[in-house]
Tab-separated table of N, CA and C in Angstrom:
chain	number	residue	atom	x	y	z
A	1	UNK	N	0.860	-1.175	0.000
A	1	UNK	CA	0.000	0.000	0.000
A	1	UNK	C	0.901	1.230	0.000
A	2	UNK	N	1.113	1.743	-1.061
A	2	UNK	CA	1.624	3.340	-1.318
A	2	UNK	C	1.032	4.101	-0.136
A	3	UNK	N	2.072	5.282	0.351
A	3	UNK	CA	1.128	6.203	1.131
A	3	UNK	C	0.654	7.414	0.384
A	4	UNK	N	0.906	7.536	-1.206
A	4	UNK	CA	0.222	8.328	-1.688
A	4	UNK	C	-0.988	8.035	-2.554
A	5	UNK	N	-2.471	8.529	-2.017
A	5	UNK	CA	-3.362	8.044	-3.257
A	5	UNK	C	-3.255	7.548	-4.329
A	6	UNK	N	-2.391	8.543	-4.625
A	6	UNK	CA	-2.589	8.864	-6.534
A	6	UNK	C	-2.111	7.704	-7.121
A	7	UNK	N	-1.195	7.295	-6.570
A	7	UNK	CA	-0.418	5.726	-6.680
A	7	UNK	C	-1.327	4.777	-6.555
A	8	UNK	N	-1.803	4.913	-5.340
A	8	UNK	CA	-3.115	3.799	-5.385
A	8	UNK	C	-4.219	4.067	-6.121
A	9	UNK	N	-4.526	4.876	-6.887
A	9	UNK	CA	-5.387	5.427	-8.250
A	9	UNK	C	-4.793	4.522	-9.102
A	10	UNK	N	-3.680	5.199	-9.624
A	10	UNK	CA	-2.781	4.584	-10.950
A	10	UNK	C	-2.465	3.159	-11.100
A	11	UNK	N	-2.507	2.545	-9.705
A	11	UNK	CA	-2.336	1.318	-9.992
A	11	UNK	C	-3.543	0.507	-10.398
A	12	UNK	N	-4.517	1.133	-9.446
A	12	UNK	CA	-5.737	0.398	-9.667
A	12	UNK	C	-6.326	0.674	-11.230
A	13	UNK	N	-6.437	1.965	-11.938
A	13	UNK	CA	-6.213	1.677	-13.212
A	13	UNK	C	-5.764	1.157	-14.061
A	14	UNK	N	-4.373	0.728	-14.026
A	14	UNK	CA	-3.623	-0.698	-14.577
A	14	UNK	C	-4.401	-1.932	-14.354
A	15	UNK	N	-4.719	-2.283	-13.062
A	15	UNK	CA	-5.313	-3.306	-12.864
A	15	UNK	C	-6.392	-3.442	-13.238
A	16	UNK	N	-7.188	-2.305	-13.694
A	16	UNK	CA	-8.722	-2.580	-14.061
A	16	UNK	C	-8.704	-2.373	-15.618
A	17	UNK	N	-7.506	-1.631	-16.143
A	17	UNK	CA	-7.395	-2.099	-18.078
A	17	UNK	C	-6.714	-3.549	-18.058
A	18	UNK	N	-6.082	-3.888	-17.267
A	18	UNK	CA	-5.453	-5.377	-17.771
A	18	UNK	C	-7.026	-6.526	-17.808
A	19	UNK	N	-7.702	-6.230	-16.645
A	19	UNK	CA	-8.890	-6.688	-16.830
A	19	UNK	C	-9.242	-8.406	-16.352
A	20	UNK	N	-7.939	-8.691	-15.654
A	20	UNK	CA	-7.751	-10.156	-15.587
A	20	UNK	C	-8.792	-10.180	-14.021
A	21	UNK	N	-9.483	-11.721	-14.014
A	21	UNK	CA	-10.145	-11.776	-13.092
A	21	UNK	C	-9.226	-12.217	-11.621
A	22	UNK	N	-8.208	-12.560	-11.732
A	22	UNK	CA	-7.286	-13.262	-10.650
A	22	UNK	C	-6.865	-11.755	-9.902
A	23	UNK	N	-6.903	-10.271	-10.370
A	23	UNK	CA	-6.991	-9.066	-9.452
A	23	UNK	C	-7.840	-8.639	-8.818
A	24	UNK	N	-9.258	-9.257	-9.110
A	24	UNK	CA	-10.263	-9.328	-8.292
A	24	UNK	C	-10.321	-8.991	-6.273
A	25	UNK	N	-9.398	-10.349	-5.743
A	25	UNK	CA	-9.677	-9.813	-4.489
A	25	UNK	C	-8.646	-8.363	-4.401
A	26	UNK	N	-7.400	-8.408	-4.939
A	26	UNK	CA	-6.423	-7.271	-4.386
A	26	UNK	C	-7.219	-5.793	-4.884
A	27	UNK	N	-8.126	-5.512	-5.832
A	27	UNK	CA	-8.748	-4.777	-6.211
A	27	UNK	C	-10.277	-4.216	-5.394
A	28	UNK	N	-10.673	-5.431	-4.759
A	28	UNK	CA	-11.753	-5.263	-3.702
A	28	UNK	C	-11.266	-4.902	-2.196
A	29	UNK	N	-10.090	-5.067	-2.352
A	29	UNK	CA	-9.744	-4.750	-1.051
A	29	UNK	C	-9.491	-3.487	-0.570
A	30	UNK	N	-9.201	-2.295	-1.880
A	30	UNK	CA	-9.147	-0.880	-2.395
A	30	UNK	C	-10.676	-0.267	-1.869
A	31	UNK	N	-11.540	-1.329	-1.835
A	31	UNK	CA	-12.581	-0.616	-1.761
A	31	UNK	C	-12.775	-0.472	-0.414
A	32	UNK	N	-11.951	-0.466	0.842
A	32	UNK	CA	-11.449	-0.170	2.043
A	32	UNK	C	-11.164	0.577	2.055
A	33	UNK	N	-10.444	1.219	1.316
A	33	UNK	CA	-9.123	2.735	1.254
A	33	UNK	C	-9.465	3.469	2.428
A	34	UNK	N	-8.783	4.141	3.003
A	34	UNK	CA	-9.845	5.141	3.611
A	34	UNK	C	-9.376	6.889	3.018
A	35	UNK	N	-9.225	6.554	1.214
A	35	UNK	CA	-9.408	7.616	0.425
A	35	UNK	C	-10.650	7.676	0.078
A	36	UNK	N	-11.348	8.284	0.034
A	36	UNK	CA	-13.213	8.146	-1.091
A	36	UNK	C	-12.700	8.126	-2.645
A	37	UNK	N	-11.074	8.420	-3.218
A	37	UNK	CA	-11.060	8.429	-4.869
A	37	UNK	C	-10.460	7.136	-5.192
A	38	UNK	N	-9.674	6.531	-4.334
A	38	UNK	CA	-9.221	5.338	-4.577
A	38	UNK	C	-10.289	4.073	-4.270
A	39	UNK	N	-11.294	4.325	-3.557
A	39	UNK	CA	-12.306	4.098	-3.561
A	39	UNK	C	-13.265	3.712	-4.834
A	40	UNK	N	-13.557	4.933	-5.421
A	40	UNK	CA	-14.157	4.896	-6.708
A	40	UNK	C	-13.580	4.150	-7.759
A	41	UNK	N	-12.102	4.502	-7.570
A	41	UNK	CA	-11.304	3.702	-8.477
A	41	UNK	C	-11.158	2.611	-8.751
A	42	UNK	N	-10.966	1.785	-7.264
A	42	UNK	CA	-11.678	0.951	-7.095
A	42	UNK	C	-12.837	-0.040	-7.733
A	43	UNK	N	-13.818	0.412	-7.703
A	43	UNK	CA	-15.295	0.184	-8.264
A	43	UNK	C	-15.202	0.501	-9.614
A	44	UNK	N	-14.480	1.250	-10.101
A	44	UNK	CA	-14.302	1.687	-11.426
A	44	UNK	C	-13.561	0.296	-12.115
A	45	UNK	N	-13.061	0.034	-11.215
A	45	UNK	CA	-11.543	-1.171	-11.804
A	45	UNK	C	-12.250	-2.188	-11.725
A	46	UNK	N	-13.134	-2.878	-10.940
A	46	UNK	CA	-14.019	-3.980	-10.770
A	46	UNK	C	-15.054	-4.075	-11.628
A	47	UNK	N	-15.359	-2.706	-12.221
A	47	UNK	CA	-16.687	-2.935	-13.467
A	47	UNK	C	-15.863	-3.456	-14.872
A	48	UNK	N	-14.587	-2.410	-14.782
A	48	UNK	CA	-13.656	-2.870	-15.894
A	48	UNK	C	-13.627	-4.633	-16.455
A	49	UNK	N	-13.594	-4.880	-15.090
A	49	UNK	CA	-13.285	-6.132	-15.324
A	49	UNK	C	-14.589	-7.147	-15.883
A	50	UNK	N	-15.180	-6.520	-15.479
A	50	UNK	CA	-16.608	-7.288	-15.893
A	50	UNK	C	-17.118	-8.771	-15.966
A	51	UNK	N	-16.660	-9.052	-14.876
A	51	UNK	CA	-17.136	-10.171	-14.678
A	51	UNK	C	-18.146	-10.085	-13.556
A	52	UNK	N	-19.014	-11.301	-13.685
A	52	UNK	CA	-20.656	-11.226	-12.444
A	52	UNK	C	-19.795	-11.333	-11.395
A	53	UNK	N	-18.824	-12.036	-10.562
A	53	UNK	CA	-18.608	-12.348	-9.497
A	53	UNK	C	-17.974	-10.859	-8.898
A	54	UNK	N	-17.962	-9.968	-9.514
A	54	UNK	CA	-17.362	-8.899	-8.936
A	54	UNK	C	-18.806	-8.093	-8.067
A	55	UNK	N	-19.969	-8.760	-8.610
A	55	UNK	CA	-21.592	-7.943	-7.790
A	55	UNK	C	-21.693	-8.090	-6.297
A	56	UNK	N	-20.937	-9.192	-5.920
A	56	UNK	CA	-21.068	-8.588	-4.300
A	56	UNK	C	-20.157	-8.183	-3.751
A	57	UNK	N	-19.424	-7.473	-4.341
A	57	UNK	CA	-18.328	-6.744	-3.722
A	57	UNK	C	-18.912	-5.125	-4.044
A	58	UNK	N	-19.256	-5.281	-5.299
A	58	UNK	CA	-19.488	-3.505	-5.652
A	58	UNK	C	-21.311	-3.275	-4.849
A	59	UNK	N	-21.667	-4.630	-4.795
A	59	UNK	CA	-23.242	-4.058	-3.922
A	59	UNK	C	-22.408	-3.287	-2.271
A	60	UNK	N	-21.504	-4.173	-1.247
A	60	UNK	CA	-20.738	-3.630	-0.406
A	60	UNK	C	-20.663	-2.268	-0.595
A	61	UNK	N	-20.266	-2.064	-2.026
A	61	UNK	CA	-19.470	-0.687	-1.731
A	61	UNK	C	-20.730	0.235	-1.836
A	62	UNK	N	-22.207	-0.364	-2.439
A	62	UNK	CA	-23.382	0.614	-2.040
A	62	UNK	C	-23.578	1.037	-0.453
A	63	UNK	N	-23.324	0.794	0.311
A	63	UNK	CA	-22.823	1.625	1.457
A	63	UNK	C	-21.498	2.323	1.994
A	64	UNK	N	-20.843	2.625	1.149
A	64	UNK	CA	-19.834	3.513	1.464
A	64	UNK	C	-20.500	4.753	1.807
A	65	UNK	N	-19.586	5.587	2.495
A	65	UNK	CA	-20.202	7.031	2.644
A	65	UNK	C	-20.196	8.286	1.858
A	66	UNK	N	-19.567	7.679	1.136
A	66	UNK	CA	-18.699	9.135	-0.599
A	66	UNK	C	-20.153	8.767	-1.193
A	67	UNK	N	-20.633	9.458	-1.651
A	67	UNK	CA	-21.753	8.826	-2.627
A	67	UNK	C	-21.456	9.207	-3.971
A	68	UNK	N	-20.261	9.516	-4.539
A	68	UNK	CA	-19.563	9.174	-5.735
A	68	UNK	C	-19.104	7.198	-5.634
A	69	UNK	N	-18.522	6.560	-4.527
A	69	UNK	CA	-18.568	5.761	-4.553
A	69	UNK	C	-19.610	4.678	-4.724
A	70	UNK	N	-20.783	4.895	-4.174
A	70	UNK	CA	-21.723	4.259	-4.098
A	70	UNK	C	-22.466	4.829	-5.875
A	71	UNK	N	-22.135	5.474	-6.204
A	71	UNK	CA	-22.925	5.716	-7.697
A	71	UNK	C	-21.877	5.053	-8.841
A	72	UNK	N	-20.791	5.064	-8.618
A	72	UNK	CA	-19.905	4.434	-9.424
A	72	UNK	C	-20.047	2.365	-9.125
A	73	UNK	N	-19.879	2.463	-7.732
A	73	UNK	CA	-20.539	0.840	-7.764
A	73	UNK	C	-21.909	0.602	-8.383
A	74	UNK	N	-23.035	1.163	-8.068
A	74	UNK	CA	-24.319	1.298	-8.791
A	74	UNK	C	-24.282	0.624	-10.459
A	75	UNK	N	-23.297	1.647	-10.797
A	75	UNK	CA	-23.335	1.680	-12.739
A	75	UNK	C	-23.065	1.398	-13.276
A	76	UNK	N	-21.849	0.634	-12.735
A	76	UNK	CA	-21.143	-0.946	-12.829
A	76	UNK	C	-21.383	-1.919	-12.455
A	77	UNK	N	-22.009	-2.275	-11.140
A	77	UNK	CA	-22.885	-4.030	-11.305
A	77	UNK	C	-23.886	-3.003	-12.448
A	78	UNK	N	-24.601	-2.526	-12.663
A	78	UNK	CA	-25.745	-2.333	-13.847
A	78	UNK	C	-25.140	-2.453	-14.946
A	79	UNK	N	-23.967	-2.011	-14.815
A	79	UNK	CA	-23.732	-2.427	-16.454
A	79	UNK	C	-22.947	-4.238	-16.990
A	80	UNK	N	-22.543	-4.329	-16.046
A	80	UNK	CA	-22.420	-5.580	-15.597
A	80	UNK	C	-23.455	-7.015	-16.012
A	81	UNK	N	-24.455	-6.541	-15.317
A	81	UNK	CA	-25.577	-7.214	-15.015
A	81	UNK	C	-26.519	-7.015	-16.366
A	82	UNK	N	-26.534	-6.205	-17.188
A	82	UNK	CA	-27.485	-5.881	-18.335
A	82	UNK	C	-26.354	-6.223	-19.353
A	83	UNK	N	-24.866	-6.293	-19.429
A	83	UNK	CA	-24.256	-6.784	-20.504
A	83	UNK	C	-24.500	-8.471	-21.484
C-alpha cells in the first residue's frame, strides 16, 4: 500500500485495463481505502473487469459514505448485469 493516493489510483487503473479476473480480491480490497477516490477507483476497476462475481463486492461498496462511490458501484454491477 503506497502512502500516496494517486499511486493507489494509478495502480488500480492498470489493474482494471489489464482486466484479468485473478486481481479481483487485491482490487476489492481498495474498496477499504480510507481515500473516497481510490475508492471509486476501485469500483471503477471492478466494473472494468466485468465479470458477475465482482456484484457482491461492488453491492458492499453501495454503502460507502462518498456517494460518488456508491454511484460508481451502482453503474457498474448495472452495467455488468445488463451486458
Amino acid at each position: 500500500k503506497d502512502p500516496a493516493p494517486m499511486h493507489r489510483v494509478w495502480a488500480l487503473e492498470a489493474l482494471g485495463e489489464i482486466g484479468q479476473r485473478e486481481t479481483v480480491p487485491l482490487i476489492a480490497r481498495a474498496l477499504q481505502d480510507t481515500d473516497s477516490l481510490v475508492r471509486s477507483h476501485a469500483a471503477e476497476a471492478l466494473g472494468q473487469i466485468g465479470d458477475k462475481q465482482v456484484i457482491p463486492r461492488l453491492a458492499l461498496a453501495l454503502q460507502d459514505s462518498h456517494w460518488h462511490v456508491r454511484s460508481l458501484a451502482a453503474k457498474k454491477a448495472t452495467d455488468i448485469c445488463l451486458a
